[in-house]
C-alpha atoms as an extended CHARMM CRD file, in Angstrom:
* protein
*
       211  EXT
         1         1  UNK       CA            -17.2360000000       37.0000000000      270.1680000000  PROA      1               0.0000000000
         2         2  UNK       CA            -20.4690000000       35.1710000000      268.6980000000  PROA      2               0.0000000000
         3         3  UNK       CA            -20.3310000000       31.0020000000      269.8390000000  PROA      3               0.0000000000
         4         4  UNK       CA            -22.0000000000       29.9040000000      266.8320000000  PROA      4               0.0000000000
         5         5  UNK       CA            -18.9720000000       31.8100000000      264.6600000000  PROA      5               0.0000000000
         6         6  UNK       CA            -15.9000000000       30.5800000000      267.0290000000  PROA      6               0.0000000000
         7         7  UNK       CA            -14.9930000000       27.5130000000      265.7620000000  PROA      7               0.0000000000
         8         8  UNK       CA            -14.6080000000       29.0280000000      261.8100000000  PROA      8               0.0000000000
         9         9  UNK       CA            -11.1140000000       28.8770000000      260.7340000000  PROA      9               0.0000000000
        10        10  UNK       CA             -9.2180000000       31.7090000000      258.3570000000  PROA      10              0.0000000000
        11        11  UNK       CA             -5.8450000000       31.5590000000      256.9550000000  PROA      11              0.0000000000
        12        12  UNK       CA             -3.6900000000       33.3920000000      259.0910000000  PROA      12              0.0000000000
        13        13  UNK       CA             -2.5980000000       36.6380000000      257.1920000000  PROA      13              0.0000000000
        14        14  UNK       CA             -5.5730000000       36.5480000000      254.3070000000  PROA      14              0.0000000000
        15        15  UNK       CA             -6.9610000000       40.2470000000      253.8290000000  PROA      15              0.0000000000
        16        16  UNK       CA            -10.1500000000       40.7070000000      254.7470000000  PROA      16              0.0000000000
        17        17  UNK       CA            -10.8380000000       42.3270000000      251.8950000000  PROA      17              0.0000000000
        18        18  UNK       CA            -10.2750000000       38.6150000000      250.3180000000  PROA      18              0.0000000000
        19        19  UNK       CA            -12.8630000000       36.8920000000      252.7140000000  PROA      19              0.0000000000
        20        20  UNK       CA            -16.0550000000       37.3830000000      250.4360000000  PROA      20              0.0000000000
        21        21  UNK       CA            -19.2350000000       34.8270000000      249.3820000000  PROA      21              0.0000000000
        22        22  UNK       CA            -17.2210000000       33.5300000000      246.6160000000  PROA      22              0.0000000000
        23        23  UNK       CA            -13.5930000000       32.8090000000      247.9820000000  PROA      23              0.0000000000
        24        24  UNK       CA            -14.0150000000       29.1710000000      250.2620000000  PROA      24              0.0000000000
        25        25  UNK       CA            -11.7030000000       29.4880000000      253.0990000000  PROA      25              0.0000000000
        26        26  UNK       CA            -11.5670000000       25.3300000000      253.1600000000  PROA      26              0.0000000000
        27        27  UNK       CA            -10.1040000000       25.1800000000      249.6270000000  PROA      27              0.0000000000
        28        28  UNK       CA             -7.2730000000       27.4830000000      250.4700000000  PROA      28              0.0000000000
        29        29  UNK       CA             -6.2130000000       25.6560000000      253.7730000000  PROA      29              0.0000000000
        30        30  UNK       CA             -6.8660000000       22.5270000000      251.8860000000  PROA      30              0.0000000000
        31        31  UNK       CA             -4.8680000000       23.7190000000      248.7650000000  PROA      31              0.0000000000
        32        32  UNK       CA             -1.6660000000       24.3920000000      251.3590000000  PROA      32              0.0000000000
        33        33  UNK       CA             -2.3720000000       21.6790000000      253.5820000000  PROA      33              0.0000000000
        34        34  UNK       CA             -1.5970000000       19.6330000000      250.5880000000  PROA      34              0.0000000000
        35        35  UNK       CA              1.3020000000       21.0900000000      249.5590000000  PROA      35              0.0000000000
        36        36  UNK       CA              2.8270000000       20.3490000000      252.3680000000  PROA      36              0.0000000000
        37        37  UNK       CA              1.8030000000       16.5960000000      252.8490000000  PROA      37              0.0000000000
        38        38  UNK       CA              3.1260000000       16.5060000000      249.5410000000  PROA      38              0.0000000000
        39        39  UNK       CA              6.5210000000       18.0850000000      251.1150000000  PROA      39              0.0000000000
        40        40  UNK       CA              6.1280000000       15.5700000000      254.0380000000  PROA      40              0.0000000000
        41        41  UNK       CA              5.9300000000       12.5150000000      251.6510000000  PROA      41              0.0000000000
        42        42  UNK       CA              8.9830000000       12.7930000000      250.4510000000  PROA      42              0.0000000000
        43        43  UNK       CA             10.7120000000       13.3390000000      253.9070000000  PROA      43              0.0000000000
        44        44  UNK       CA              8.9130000000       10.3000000000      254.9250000000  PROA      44              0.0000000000
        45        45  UNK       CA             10.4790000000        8.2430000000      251.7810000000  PROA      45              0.0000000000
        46        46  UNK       CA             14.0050000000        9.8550000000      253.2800000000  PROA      46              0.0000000000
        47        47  UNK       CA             13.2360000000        8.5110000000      256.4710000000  PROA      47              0.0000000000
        48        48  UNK       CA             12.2230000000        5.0350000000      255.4100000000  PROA      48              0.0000000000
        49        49  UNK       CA             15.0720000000        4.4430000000      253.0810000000  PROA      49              0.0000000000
        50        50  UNK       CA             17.4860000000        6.0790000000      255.8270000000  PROA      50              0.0000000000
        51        51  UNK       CA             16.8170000000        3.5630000000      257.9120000000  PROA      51              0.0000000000
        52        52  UNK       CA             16.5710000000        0.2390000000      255.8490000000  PROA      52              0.0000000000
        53        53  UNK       CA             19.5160000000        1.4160000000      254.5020000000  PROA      53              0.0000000000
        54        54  UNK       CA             21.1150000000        0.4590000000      257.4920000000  PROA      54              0.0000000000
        55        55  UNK       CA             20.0690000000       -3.0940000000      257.3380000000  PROA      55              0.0000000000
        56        56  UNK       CA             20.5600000000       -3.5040000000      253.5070000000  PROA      56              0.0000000000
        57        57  UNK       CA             20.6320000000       -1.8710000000      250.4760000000  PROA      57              0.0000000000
        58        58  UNK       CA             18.2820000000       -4.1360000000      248.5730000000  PROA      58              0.0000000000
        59        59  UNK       CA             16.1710000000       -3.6960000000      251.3710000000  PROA      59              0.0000000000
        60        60  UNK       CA             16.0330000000       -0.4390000000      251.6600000000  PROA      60              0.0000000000
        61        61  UNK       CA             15.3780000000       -0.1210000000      247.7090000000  PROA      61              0.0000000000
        62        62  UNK       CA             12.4830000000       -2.0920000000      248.0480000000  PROA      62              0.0000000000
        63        63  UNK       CA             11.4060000000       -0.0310000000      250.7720000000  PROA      63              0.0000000000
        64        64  UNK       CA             11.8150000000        3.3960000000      249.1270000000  PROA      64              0.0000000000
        65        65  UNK       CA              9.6100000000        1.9520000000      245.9080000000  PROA      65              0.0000000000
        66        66  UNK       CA              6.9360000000        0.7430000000      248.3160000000  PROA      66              0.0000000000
        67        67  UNK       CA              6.8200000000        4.1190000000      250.4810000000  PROA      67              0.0000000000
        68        68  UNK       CA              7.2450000000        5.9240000000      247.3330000000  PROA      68              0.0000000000
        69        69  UNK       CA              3.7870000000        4.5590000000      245.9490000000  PROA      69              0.0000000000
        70        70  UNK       CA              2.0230000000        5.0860000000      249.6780000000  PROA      70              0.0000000000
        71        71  UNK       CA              3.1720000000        8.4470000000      250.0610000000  PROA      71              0.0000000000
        72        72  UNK       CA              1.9660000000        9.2410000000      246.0180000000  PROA      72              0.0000000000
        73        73  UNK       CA             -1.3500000000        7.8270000000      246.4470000000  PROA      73              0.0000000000
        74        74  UNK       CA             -1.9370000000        9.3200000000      249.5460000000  PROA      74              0.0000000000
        75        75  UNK       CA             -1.3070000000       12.6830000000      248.2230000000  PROA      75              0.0000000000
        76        76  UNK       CA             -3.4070000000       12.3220000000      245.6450000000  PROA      76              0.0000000000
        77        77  UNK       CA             -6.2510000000       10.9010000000      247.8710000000  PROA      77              0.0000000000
        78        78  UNK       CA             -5.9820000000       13.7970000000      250.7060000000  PROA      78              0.0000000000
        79        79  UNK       CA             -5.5540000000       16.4110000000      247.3210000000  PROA      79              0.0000000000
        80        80  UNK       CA             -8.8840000000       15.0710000000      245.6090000000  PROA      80              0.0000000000
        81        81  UNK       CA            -10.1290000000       14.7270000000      249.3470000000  PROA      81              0.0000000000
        82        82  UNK       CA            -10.6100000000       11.0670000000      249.4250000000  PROA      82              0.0000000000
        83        83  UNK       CA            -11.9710000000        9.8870000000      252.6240000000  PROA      83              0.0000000000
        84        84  UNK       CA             -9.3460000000        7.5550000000      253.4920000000  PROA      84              0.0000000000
        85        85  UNK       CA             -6.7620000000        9.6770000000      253.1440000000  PROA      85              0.0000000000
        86        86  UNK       CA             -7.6710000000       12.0410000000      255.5600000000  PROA      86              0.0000000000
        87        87  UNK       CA             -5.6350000000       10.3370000000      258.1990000000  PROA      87              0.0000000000
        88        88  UNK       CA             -2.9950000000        8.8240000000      256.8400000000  PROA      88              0.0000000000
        89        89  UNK       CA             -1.9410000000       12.3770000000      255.7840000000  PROA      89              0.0000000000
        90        90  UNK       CA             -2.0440000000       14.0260000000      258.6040000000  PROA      90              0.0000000000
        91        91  UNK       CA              0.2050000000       11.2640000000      260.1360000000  PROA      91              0.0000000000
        92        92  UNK       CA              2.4270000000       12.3660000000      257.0960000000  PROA      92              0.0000000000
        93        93  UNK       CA              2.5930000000       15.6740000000      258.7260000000  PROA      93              0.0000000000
        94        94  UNK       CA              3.3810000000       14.4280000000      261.8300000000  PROA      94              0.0000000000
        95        95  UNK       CA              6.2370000000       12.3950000000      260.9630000000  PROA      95              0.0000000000
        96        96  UNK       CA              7.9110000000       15.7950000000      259.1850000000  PROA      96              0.0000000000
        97        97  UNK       CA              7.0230000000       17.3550000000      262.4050000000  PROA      97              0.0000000000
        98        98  UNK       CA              8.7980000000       14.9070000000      264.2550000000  PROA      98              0.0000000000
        99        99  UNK       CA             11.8010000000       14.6520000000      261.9780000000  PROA      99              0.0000000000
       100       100  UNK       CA             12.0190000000       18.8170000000      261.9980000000  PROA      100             0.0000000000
       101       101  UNK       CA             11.3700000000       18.3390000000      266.0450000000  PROA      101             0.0000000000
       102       102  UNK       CA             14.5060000000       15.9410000000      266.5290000000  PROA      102             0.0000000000
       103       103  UNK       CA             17.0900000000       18.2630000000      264.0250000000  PROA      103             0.0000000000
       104       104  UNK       CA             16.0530000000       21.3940000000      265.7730000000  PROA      104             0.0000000000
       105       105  UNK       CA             16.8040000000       19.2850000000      269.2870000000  PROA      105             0.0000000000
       106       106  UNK       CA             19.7590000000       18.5710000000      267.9320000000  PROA      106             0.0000000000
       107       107  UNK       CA             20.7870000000       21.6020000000      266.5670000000  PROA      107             0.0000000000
       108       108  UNK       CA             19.8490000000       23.6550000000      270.2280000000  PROA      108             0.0000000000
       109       109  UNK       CA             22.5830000000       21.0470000000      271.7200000000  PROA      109             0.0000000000
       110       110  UNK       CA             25.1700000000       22.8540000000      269.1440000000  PROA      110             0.0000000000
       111       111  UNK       CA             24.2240000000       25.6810000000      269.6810000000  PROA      111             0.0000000000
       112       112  UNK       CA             24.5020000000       25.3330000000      273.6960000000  PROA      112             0.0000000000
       113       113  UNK       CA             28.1180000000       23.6040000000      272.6780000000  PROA      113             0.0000000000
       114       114  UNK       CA             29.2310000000       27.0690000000      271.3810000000  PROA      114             0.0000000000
       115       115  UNK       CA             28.6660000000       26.6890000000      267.6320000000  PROA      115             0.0000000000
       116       116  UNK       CA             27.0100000000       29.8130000000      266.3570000000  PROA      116             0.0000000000
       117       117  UNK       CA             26.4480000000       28.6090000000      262.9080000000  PROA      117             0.0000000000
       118       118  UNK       CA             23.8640000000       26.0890000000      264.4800000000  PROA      118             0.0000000000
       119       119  UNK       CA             21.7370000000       28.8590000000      264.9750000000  PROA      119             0.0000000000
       120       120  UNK       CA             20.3820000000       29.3230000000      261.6210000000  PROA      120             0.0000000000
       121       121  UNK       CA             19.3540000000       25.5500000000      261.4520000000  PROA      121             0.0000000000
       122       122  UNK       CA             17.7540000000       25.8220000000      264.6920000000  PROA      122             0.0000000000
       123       123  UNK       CA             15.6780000000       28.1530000000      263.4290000000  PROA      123             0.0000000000
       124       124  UNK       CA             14.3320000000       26.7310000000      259.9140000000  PROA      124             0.0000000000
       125       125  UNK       CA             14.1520000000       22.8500000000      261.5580000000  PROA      125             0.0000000000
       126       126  UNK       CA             12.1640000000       24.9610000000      264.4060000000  PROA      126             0.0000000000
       127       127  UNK       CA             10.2260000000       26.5010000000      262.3560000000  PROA      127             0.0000000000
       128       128  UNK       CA              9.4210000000       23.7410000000      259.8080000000  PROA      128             0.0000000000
       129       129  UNK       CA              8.6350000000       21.4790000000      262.9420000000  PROA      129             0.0000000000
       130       130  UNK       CA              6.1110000000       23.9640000000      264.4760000000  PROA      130             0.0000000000
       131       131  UNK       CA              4.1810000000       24.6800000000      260.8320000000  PROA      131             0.0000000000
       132       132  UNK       CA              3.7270000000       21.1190000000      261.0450000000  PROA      132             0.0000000000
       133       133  UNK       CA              2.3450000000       20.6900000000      263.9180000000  PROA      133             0.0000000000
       134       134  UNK       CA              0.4410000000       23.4680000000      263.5350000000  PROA      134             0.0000000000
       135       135  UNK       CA             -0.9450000000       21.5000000000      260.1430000000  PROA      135             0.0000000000
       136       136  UNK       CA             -1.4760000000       18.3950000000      261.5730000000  PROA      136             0.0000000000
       137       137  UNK       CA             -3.6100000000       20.2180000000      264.3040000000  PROA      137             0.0000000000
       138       138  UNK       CA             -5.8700000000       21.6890000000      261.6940000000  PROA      138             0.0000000000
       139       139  UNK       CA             -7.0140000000       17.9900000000      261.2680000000  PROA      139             0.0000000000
       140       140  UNK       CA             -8.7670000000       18.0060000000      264.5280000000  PROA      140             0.0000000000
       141       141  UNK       CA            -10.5360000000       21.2810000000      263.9910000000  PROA      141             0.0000000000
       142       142  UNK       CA            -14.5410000000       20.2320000000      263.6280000000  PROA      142             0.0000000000
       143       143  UNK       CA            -15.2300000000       22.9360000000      260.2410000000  PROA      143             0.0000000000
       144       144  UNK       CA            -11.8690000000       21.6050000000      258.5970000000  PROA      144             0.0000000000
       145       145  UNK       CA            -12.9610000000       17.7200000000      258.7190000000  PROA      145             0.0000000000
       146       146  UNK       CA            -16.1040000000       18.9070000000      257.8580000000  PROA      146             0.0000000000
       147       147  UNK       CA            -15.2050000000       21.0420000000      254.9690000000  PROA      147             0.0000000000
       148       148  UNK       CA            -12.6780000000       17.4890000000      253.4700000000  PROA      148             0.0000000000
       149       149  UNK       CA            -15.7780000000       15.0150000000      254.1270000000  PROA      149             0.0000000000
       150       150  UNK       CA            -18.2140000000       17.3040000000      252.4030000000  PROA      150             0.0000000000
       151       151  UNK       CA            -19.7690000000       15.6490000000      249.2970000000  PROA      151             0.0000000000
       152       152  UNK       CA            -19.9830000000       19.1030000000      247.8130000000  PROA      152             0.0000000000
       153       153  UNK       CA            -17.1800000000       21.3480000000      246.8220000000  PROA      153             0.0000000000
       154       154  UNK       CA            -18.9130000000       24.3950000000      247.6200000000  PROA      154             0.0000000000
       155       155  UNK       CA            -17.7110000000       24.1750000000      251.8230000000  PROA      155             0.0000000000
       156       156  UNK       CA            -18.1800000000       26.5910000000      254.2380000000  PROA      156             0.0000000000
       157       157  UNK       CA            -17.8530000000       30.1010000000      253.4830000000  PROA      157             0.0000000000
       158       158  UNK       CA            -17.0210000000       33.1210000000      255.7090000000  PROA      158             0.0000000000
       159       159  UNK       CA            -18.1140000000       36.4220000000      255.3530000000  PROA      159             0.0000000000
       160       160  UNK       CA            -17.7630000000       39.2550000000      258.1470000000  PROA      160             0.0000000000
       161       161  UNK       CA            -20.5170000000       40.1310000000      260.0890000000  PROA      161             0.0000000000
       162       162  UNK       CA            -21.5890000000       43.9240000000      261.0100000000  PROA      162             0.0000000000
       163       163  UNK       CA            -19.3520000000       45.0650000000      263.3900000000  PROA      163             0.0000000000
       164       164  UNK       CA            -16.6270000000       42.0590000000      263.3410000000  PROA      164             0.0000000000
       165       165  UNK       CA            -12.8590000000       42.5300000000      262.6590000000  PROA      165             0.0000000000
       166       166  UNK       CA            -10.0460000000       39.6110000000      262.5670000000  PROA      166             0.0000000000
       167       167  UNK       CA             -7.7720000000       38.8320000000      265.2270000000  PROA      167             0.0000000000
       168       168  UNK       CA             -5.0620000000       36.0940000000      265.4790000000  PROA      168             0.0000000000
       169       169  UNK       CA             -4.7490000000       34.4520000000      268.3610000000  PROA      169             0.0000000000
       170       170  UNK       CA             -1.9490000000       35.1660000000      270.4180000000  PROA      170             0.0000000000
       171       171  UNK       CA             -0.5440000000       31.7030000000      270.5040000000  PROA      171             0.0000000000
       172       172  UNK       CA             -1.6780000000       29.7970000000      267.8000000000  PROA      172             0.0000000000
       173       173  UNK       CA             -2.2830000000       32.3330000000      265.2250000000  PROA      173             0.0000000000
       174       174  UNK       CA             -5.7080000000       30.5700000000      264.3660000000  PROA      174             0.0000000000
       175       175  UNK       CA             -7.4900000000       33.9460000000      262.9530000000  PROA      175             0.0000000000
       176       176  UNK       CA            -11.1170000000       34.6020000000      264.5120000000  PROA      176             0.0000000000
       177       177  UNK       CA            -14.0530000000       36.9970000000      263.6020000000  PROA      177             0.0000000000
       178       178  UNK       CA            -14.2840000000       38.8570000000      266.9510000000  PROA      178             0.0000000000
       179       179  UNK       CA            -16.7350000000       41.6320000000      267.9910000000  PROA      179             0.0000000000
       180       180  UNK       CA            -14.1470000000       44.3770000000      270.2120000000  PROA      180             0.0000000000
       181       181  UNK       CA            -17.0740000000       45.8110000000      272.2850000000  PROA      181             0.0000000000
       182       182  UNK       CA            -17.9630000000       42.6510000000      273.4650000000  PROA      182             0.0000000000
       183       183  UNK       CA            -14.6440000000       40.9150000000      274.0240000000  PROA      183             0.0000000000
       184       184  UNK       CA            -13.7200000000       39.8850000000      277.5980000000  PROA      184             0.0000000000
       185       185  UNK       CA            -10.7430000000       38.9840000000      279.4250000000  PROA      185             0.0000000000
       186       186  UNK       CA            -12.3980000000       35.3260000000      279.8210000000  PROA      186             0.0000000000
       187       187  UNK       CA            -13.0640000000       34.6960000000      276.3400000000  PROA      187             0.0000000000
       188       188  UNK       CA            -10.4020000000       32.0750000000      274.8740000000  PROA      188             0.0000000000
       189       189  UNK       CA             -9.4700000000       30.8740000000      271.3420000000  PROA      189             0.0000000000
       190       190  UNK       CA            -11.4720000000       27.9150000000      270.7880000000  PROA      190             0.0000000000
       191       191  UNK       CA             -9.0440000000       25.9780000000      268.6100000000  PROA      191             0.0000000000
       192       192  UNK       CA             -5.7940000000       26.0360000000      271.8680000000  PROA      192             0.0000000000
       193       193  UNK       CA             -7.8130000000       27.4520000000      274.7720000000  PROA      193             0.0000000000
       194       194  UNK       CA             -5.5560000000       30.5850000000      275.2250000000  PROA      194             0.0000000000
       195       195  UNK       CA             -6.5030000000       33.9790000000      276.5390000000  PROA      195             0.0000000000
       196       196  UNK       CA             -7.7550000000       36.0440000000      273.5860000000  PROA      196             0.0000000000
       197       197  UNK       CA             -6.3750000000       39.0530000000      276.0860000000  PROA      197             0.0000000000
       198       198  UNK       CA             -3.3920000000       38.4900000000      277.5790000000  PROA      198             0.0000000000
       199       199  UNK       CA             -3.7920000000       38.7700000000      281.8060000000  PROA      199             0.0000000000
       200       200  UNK       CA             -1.1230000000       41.0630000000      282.5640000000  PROA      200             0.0000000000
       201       201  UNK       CA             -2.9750000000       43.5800000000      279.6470000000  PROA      201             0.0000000000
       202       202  UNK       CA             -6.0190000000       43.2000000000      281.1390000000  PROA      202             0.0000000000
       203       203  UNK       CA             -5.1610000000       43.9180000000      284.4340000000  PROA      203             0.0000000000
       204       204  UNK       CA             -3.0170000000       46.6100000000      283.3590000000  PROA      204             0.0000000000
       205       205  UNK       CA             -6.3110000000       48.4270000000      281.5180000000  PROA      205             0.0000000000
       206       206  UNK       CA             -8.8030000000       47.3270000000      284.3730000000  PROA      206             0.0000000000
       207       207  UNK       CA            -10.3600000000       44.7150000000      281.6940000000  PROA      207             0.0000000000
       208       208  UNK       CA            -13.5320000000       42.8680000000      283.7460000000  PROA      208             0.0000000000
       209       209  UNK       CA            -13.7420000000       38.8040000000      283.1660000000  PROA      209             0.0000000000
       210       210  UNK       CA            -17.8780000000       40.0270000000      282.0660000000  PROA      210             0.0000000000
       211       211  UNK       CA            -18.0720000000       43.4960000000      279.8320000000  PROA      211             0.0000000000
């Protein structure tokens, strides 16, 4: 796997085919990253008025107006890539990755207490919870703040290289160009670290840390 091209980030299942000088891979993580801070704004204006509502009503009336306007503004910010906004949205995320975190918590202690029909919330708070995290983690990724603090709209392309394929890494699913003749057990995905090749595969084929 080249350095200089380890760092580039693909949507996880885009065809190939798809990848081409005129398609910005940015703009379609941005696009979806969007949507879902969108998503996560209005869980956040759940949250808030959840828990003022507690305290008051009034309160928490005033409260759901106010986050209401934050969570709207910052939207639009992080959608038109407005350098505040950057973030503020990812802590959007977060906070839906939290709230998905603590259901799916809860719903694992149902399902441990014998109730089977927990099982199909566990799995969509589970799954909601790790999309966002994985989302929020795409704002520490160096070519994806890059791409949203870019003056110009025209951000980093990605086009396959002779000989290169696409691989998804085994644990985050972060999708790499990769050369196969010259990957190595010792190679790692550079956005979580992981093996590239799991050990137990490489030992099983005789795979050396150096090809």
């Amino acid at each position: 796997m080249q350095p200089n091209r380890g760092d580039q980030l693909v949507v996880a299942g885009m065809r190939p085919g798809s990848l081409n000088a005129t398609t910005s891979v940015f703009q379609r993580i941005h696009r979806g990253t969007s949507f879902i801070v969108f998503i996560d704004g209005l869980i956040v204006m759940y949250l808030f008025w959840a828990i003022t509502s507690l305290i008051s009503p009034d309160i928490a009336g005033v409260s759901l107006g106010l986050v209401s306007i934050v969570c709207f503004l910052t939207w639009r910010a992080y959608r038109s890539r407005v350098s505040w906004a950057y973030w503020p949205a990812s802590m959007m995320i977060l906070i839906a990755g939290l709230f998905f975190g603590l259901n799916a918590l809860d719903s694992l202690g149902l399902v441990l207490s014998g109730s089977v029909g927990a099982l199909l919330f566990l799995f969509l708070t589970g799954w909601a919870a790790l999309g966002s995290f994985r989302r929020f983690m795409y704002h520490f990724n160096p070519v994806y703040k890059s791409g949203y603090y870019s003056e110009s709209h025209e951000t980093q392309e990605f086009e396959l290289e002779q000989g290169e394929m696409l691989a998804a890494c085994p644990r985050c699913m972060a999708v790499l160009a990769i050369r196969p003749s010259m990957l190595s057990a010792s190679d790692r995905c550079p956005h979580c670290q992981a093996p590239l090749i799991d050990p137990q595969l490489a030992a099983k084929y005789g795979l050396s840390e150096e090809q």
